[in-house]
């Protein structure tokens, strides 16, 4: 008998990762809690232990693949499994769920839930024969795969009730996705015992819909019946059965685009929260318009439509973004734009490579920061001739304690002092509540260049540590970042960031504010320059500084004062104890 091991939940909001290495081979005998794969997520590199034991029968993934929570990783024969159940049949009541498995994250064990209902949509398992349940047994029906790149939808109507006897392939839900309206058939039969969702909910692939008693269950949830327009990439998606939708008392008919073509398309609709009267209001908008809204982090239900019957166009979304940029939803921006990429192979050879998890996270985060923060960059220069002499004078002492005295370590201490004098630079904006959040702690992130991309470990309580301590800690976290040993919590909680490109070169740059922070300091390569001092030119070591800031909270004059204070502290180190 074969038993499956599926990827368990990896942590909050972590639904997938890049498979770095498979640690076992076909034929190996493995035990429970033995590490079987090495995985890289957006937050950390970790070893994932097995929840099953036995002889490895097959391995269904390979290094380089992107795997999702709930996906089958391997199967074992003559195996045992936690709580006597397989990952594929994880259908137990909440009170009887097994203890969470342990994941090794950067050498430390952390808890991870094995409940697939809490995870993001799982990859569909291959079809298996029908399983007949014993009398009184309970089976679960979870939302099956809805189509390529469709992971959730709005539940318009539940077509069954508690106590109903249902059969396989019987429609049980009416669902609206971003592409079409469809009926979802059941993959189980029996008497409905409990329904876990209601009309108006947003449901995800893999989410528990209802439980039944007795009957039989299919080996895999059947795919939802998609309209013909959904199956054809050449034709635009069309909502099915508009006449039936119009007949429902609780759902008004969809708006139809007026066009000269013989077969006008019915735009897809966006479900929004119920109105004061309890009726569901549906927003008319084409799929491409809703895709644009999602990519810009816009709630399309809030966009006023200028077309017939309030239809929303792409121009309406763009106007809304321009006027209400501060009301964007956090994390709503995706990588890239809605404009399709050209076929580059027409002009020569090309090679495609999947983005690594860190690069995907960086791209998504910075894209959101770019459209959310109205950023301005202030430039200045600091004469660091004197402090460079002090740095060289004391570098041996710091090296003896395991650190390296760098201008970045010195800048950490200076910026922490500056944040006490200018507290708005350590704040965040809450646009929903129209409040400014002032943070009393001084945790500062430092950008580190690694082979996986840019990571920003956070140094805690910088204001409470001396420069020697900061130098040692900065060297340690930079080494951990490059060796993939940083834990997710070590990159959280910063109030300000520093990015030093001086070791590479450049005269200045415009760093992107690390949202939800409101400012970031960039440092470029210092150079000896002739500076006019006391009536004559002298060679001075000048350091270019670039301060990017959120103009919603910080005015240009305050930014200039902040950067000048930092520059003067670099030029006159006594300013830190004198004013800081």
Short mmCIF file of N, CA and C in Angstrom, two decimals, residues 12 27 62 79 81 93 110 114 130 149 174 262 377 390 433 441 482 486 528 580:
data_model
loop_
_atom_site.label_atom_id
_atom_site.label_comp_id
_atom_site.label_asym_id
_atom_site.label_seq_id
_atom_site.Cartn_x
_atom_site.Cartn_y
_atom_site.Cartn_z
N UNK A 12 2.93 31.29 8.14
CA UNK A 12 1.88 32.25 7.81
C UNK A 12 2.15 32.92 6.46
N UNK A 27 13.92 4.01 -3.12
CA UNK A 27 14.51 2.82 -2.49
C UNK A 27 14.99 3.06 -1.08
N UNK A 62 11.35 17.48 -8.59
CA UNK A 62 12.80 17.52 -8.82
C UNK A 62 13.32 18.91 -8.51
N UNK A 79 4.30 1.97 4.56
CA UNK A 79 4.68 3.05 5.47
C UNK A 79 3.67 3.31 6.54
N UNK A 81 2.11 6.69 9.03
CA UNK A 81 1.92 8.14 8.90
C UNK A 81 1.37 8.70 10.19
N UNK A 93 -11.91 16.07 12.05
CA UNK A 93 -12.51 17.23 12.70
C UNK A 93 -11.44 18.09 13.32
N UNK A 110 10.74 24.80 13.78
CA UNK A 110 9.57 25.65 14.00
C UNK A 110 8.34 24.83 13.68
N UNK A 114 -0.13 20.92 9.54
CA UNK A 114 -0.30 19.97 8.45
C UNK A 114 -1.70 20.03 7.87
N UNK A 130 -12.38 5.19 -6.84
CA UNK A 130 -13.35 5.60 -5.83
C UNK A 130 -13.13 4.80 -4.55
N UNK A 149 -4.46 28.94 -13.47
CA UNK A 149 -4.24 30.24 -12.82
C UNK A 149 -5.50 30.78 -12.13
N UNK A 174 -22.60 27.34 -7.03
CA UNK A 174 -22.52 28.26 -8.16
C UNK A 174 -21.46 29.30 -7.80
N UNK A 262 -21.32 41.24 -33.95
CA UNK A 262 -22.55 40.45 -33.98
C UNK A 262 -22.78 39.73 -32.68
N UNK A 377 13.89 62.05 -3.80
CA UNK A 377 15.26 61.74 -3.35
C UNK A 377 16.06 63.03 -3.19
N UNK A 390 39.87 58.08 11.68
CA UNK A 390 39.49 57.40 12.92
C UNK A 390 39.13 55.94 12.65
N UNK A 433 -6.88 54.40 8.54
CA UNK A 433 -7.31 55.14 9.73
C UNK A 433 -6.91 56.61 9.69
N UNK A 441 11.07 52.46 18.93
CA UNK A 441 12.28 51.64 18.86
C UNK A 441 13.09 52.05 17.64
N UNK A 482 24.43 35.88 3.38
CA UNK A 482 25.11 35.29 2.23
C UNK A 482 25.13 33.76 2.29
N UNK A 486 19.67 33.36 7.38
CA UNK A 486 18.81 34.35 8.01
C UNK A 486 17.42 33.78 8.24
N UNK A 528 38.33 61.16 -3.40
CA UNK A 528 39.14 62.34 -3.07
C UNK A 528 38.85 63.44 -4.08
N UNK A 580 22.80 63.83 20.05
CA UNK A 580 22.03 62.60 19.91
C UNK A 580 21.60 61.99 21.20
#
